[in-house]
Amino acid sequence: MILIRRGKEPKSLLQYRKSDQEACYEELPPKPREDIRRQMWEEQKGLCAYCMCKIKAPEDVRIEHYSARNPKSGMYNAANTLDYKGMLGVCYGNSFYPGVKEEDKTCDAHRGNTPLTVDPRDIHSIRKIHYTADGYITSDDKKIRTDVEKTLNLNCKASSLPENRKNVLIQAKHEIRKMCGDRSHDTYLAVLEKVYKRYIEQKLFTPYCGIVISWLEKQLSKNQIK
Ligand SMILES: [Zn+2]
């Protein structure tokens, strides 16, 4: 997961909210729906908010509500369903395939209405996510571990998620080595810092780069302690 910062809501969504007292997500017209998809796709650099796979085009974005629209508690609030800041752009998590098994679904398609603790809009919860060298996602925090491993099924093998993450990390390490050449440890640290800034300051997010960011943070904090 990477940190997602929502911008201002699309104008068409604002207009719809103001035009109808009973406005709700279920009745949302096509235009604001399309604008929400496009804006989230741009803000998230075309990546799924949960699994970080590439979403090819804005029309392929599934609109996810971080707080379920129909929670088990039955506390439905129509205005909340149109709160742009509560929306996430996610992939279809294999749900398009007919007869797909539950264990092969990911992200929102696997989550359903289960509440989450981990939140892609909150840096503190993202920092609690860890990755193994094999590309598996996990956490020391029990609730977040349940979120990523079980509720969102982010180690789904049918989607090759661990393998994809592992390969992205291998590729990133390879590139960092190439950038360093045979030079000193200080050069290595400077390169790590440069690559880290690319992600954090320039927001050059690429599919599954969460594992690389996490690895860089570990390397840099380790070296600062020394
Ligand atoms: Zn996804």
Short mmCIF file of C-alpha atoms and ligand atoms in Angstrom, two decimals:
data_model
loop_
_atom_site.label_atom_id
_atom_site.label_comp_id
_atom_site.label_asym_id
_atom_site.label_seq_id
_atom_site.Cartn_x
_atom_site.Cartn_y
_atom_site.Cartn_z
CA MET A 1 0.00 0.00 0.00
CA ILE A 2 1.05 3.58 -0.61
CA LEU A 3 -0.28 6.72 0.97
CA ILE A 4 -3.26 8.14 -0.89
CA ARG A 5 -4.12 11.79 -0.63
CA ARG A 6 -7.48 12.77 -2.02
CA GLY A 7 -7.81 16.11 -3.79
CA LYS A 8 -10.97 18.20 -4.02
CA GLU A 9 -14.02 16.27 -5.11
CA PRO A 10 -14.91 16.47 -8.84
CA LYS A 11 -17.21 19.40 -9.69
CA SER A 12 -19.90 17.11 -11.07
CA LEU A 13 -20.04 15.25 -7.75
CA LEU A 14 -20.36 18.50 -5.81
CA GLN A 15 -23.14 19.67 -8.15
CA TYR A 16 -25.04 16.41 -7.72
CA ARG A 17 -24.71 16.51 -3.92
CA LYS A 18 -26.04 20.07 -3.82
CA SER A 19 -28.84 19.49 -6.33
CA ASP A 20 -30.72 16.76 -4.48
CA GLN A 21 -31.44 16.46 -0.77
CA GLU A 22 -31.78 12.73 -1.11
CA ALA A 23 -28.59 12.37 -3.12
CA CYS A 24 -26.83 9.07 -2.48
CA TYR A 25 -24.19 6.93 -4.15
CA GLU A 26 -26.74 4.39 -5.40
CA GLU A 27 -28.45 7.12 -7.49
CA LEU A 28 -25.23 8.76 -8.66
CA PRO A 29 -25.51 9.73 -12.38
CA PRO A 30 -22.92 8.46 -14.92
CA LYS A 31 -21.04 11.77 -15.30
CA PRO A 32 -19.87 12.19 -11.67
CA ARG A 33 -19.25 8.45 -11.49
CA GLU A 34 -16.96 8.71 -14.51
CA ASP A 35 -15.23 11.83 -13.08
CA ILE A 36 -14.62 10.10 -9.73
CA ARG A 37 -13.03 7.12 -11.49
CA ARG A 38 -10.79 9.33 -13.61
CA GLN A 39 -9.68 11.60 -10.76
CA MET A 40 -8.89 8.70 -8.43
CA TRP A 41 -7.02 6.93 -11.19
CA GLU A 42 -4.87 10.04 -11.67
CA GLU A 43 -4.35 10.66 -7.94
CA GLN A 44 -3.34 7.02 -7.40
CA LYS A 45 -1.07 6.92 -10.49
CA GLY A 46 -3.21 4.18 -11.99
CA LEU A 47 -2.66 1.79 -9.06
CA CYS A 48 -5.16 -0.17 -6.98
CA ALA A 49 -5.34 1.34 -3.47
CA TYR A 50 -5.03 -2.08 -1.86
CA CYS A 51 -2.99 -4.54 -3.94
CA MET A 52 -1.09 -1.91 -6.00
CA CYS A 53 -1.64 -3.67 -9.30
CA LYS A 54 -1.82 -1.55 -12.44
CA ILE A 55 -5.33 -0.47 -13.39
CA LYS A 56 -5.09 0.09 -17.13
CA ALA A 57 -7.68 2.82 -17.59
CA PRO A 58 -10.00 5.02 -15.49
CA GLU A 59 -13.04 3.04 -16.66
CA ASP A 60 -11.52 -0.08 -15.07
CA VAL A 61 -11.46 1.53 -11.60
CA ARG A 62 -13.88 0.11 -9.08
CA ILE A 63 -15.14 2.75 -6.63
CA GLU A 64 -14.58 1.46 -3.11
CA HIS A 65 -15.97 3.08 0.03
CA TYR A 66 -13.46 2.76 2.85
CA SER A 67 -16.31 2.69 5.36
CA ALA A 68 -18.74 0.16 3.98
CA ARG A 69 -21.91 1.70 2.53
CA ASN A 70 -24.02 -1.04 4.06
CA PRO A 71 -22.27 -1.97 7.28
CA LYS A 72 -23.51 -4.92 9.29
CA SER A 73 -24.62 -2.45 11.96
CA GLY A 74 -27.23 -1.14 9.50
CA MET A 75 -26.18 2.47 10.20
CA TYR A 76 -26.65 3.72 6.64
CA ASN A 77 -25.87 7.40 6.01
CA ALA A 78 -26.67 8.64 2.48
CA ALA A 79 -24.44 11.75 2.70
CA ASN A 80 -21.42 9.67 3.73
CA THR A 81 -21.76 7.52 0.61
CA LEU A 82 -20.93 10.63 -1.49
CA ASP A 83 -17.92 11.77 0.54
CA TYR A 84 -15.07 11.78 -1.98
CA LYS A 85 -12.45 11.58 0.78
CA GLY A 86 -13.95 8.25 1.85
CA MET A 87 -13.55 6.72 -1.61
CA LEU A 88 -10.70 4.58 -2.94
CA GLY A 89 -9.95 3.44 -6.46
CA VAL A 90 -9.45 -0.32 -6.53
CA CYS A 91 -9.13 -3.19 -8.97
CA TYR A 92 -11.82 -5.78 -9.63
CA GLY A 93 -9.85 -8.37 -7.66
CA ASN A 94 -10.61 -11.23 -10.09
CA SER A 95 -14.34 -10.87 -9.53
CA PHE A 96 -14.99 -10.57 -13.27
CA TYR A 97 -14.18 -14.21 -13.94
CA PRO A 98 -17.27 -16.42 -13.87
CA GLY A 99 -17.21 -19.04 -11.13
CA VAL A 100 -14.13 -17.56 -9.46
CA LYS A 101 -13.43 -19.08 -6.04
CA GLU A 102 -13.61 -16.84 -2.99
CA GLU A 103 -9.95 -17.61 -2.19
CA ASP A 104 -8.92 -16.25 -5.60
CA LYS A 105 -10.57 -12.87 -5.12
CA THR A 106 -8.67 -9.90 -3.69
CA CYS A 107 -9.15 -6.34 -2.48
CA ASP A 108 -12.72 -5.04 -2.21
CA ALA A 109 -14.09 -8.09 -4.05
CA HIS A 110 -12.80 -10.27 -1.17
CA ARG A 111 -13.42 -7.77 1.60
CA GLY A 112 -17.15 -7.22 1.15
CA ASN A 113 -18.41 -5.11 4.06
CA THR A 114 -15.81 -6.18 6.62
CA PRO A 115 -14.42 -3.15 8.51
CA LEU A 116 -10.69 -2.42 8.13
CA THR A 117 -8.05 -1.04 10.48
CA VAL A 118 -5.39 -0.50 7.83
CA ASP A 119 -6.10 2.67 5.87
CA PRO A 120 -4.31 3.72 2.66
CA ARG A 121 -5.04 7.35 3.62
CA ASP A 122 -3.12 7.07 6.89
CA ILE A 123 0.68 6.93 6.83
CA HIS A 124 0.85 5.46 10.36
CA SER A 125 -1.13 2.40 9.42
CA ILE A 126 0.83 1.96 6.18
CA ARG A 127 4.10 2.02 8.15
CA LYS A 128 2.84 -0.96 10.15
CA ILE A 129 2.79 -3.08 7.00
CA HIS A 130 5.82 -5.30 6.43
CA TYR A 131 6.93 -7.46 3.55
CA THR A 132 8.99 -10.61 3.53
CA ALA A 133 11.86 -11.08 1.08
CA ASP A 134 9.53 -13.50 -0.76
CA GLY A 135 7.06 -10.70 -1.40
CA TYR A 136 4.45 -11.64 1.21
CA ILE A 137 2.63 -8.81 2.94
CA THR A 138 2.07 -8.92 6.70
CA SER A 139 2.17 -6.85 9.91
CA ASP A 140 3.12 -7.20 13.59
CA ASP A 141 -0.16 -5.48 14.37
CA LYS A 142 -2.74 -8.26 14.67
CA LYS A 143 -5.66 -6.30 13.22
CA ILE A 144 -3.65 -5.01 10.26
CA ARG A 145 -2.28 -8.49 9.65
CA THR A 146 -5.85 -9.80 9.47
CA ASP A 147 -6.76 -6.95 7.08
CA VAL A 148 -3.98 -7.55 4.59
CA GLU A 149 -3.67 -11.33 4.82
CA LYS A 150 -7.29 -12.37 5.27
CA THR A 151 -9.84 -9.61 4.62
CA LEU A 152 -8.16 -8.15 1.51
CA ASN A 153 -6.38 -11.43 0.61
CA LEU A 154 -3.25 -9.59 -0.52
CA ASN A 155 -1.11 -12.73 -0.64
CA CYS A 156 -3.40 -14.25 -3.26
CA LYS A 157 -1.43 -16.64 -5.46
CA ALA A 158 -4.05 -16.64 -8.23
CA SER A 159 -3.13 -12.99 -8.81
CA SER A 160 0.61 -13.75 -8.31
CA LEU A 161 0.75 -10.93 -5.76
CA PRO A 162 3.70 -12.21 -3.66
CA GLU A 163 5.63 -13.12 -6.80
CA ASN A 164 4.97 -9.75 -8.43
CA ARG A 165 6.15 -7.91 -5.30
CA LYS A 166 9.22 -10.07 -5.00
CA ASN A 167 10.18 -9.38 -8.62
CA VAL A 168 9.66 -5.64 -8.21
CA LEU A 169 11.98 -5.64 -5.19
CA ILE A 170 14.65 -7.69 -7.00
CA GLN A 171 14.47 -5.30 -9.95
CA ALA A 172 14.76 -2.23 -7.70
CA LYS A 173 17.80 -3.66 -5.87
CA HIS A 174 19.39 -4.45 -9.22
CA GLU A 175 18.88 -0.88 -10.42
CA ILE A 176 20.26 0.55 -7.18
CA ARG A 177 23.37 -1.62 -7.53
CA LYS A 178 23.82 -0.39 -11.10
CA MET A 179 23.46 3.24 -10.00
CA CYS A 180 26.13 2.71 -7.29
CA GLY A 181 28.73 0.94 -9.40
CA ASP A 182 31.66 -0.14 -7.24
CA ARG A 183 31.67 2.99 -5.17
CA SER A 184 31.59 3.61 -1.45
CA HIS A 185 29.03 2.97 1.23
CA ASP A 186 28.27 6.72 1.25
CA THR A 187 27.40 6.53 -2.45
CA TYR A 188 25.12 3.61 -1.69
CA LEU A 189 23.31 5.64 0.99
CA ALA A 190 23.03 8.66 -1.32
CA VAL A 191 21.51 6.46 -4.04
CA LEU A 192 19.02 4.96 -1.58
CA GLU A 193 18.04 8.45 -0.51
CA LYS A 194 17.65 9.57 -4.13
CA VAL A 195 15.47 6.59 -5.04
CA TYR A 196 13.41 7.03 -1.87
CA LYS A 197 12.78 10.70 -2.71
CA ARG A 198 11.60 9.69 -6.15
CA TYR A 199 8.78 7.76 -4.55
CA ILE A 200 7.96 10.06 -1.66
CA GLU A 201 8.55 13.57 -3.01
CA GLN A 202 8.06 13.11 -6.74
CA LYS A 203 5.38 10.45 -6.21
CA LEU A 204 6.70 8.29 -9.04
CA PHE A 205 4.64 5.32 -7.99
CA THR A 206 4.86 2.12 -9.96
CA PRO A 207 2.99 -1.18 -9.51
CA TYR A 208 3.79 -2.94 -6.20
CA CYS A 209 6.34 -0.26 -5.22
CA GLY A 210 5.09 -0.47 -1.60
CA ILE A 211 7.56 -3.29 -0.97
CA VAL A 212 10.43 -1.17 -2.34
CA ILE A 213 9.47 1.86 -0.23
CA SER A 214 9.27 -0.34 2.86
CA TRP A 215 12.68 -1.88 2.09
CA LEU A 216 14.24 1.56 1.50
CA GLU A 217 12.86 2.85 4.80
CA LYS A 218 14.36 -0.13 6.57
CA GLN A 219 17.77 0.34 4.93
CA LEU A 220 17.86 4.07 5.57
CA SER A 221 16.76 3.90 9.21
CA LYS A 222 19.21 1.03 9.83
CA ASN A 223 22.02 3.14 8.47
CA GLN A 224 20.99 6.21 10.43
CA ILE A 225 21.20 4.21 13.66
CA LYS A 226 24.80 3.23 12.86
ZN ZN B 1 -6.42 -4.60 -6.04
#
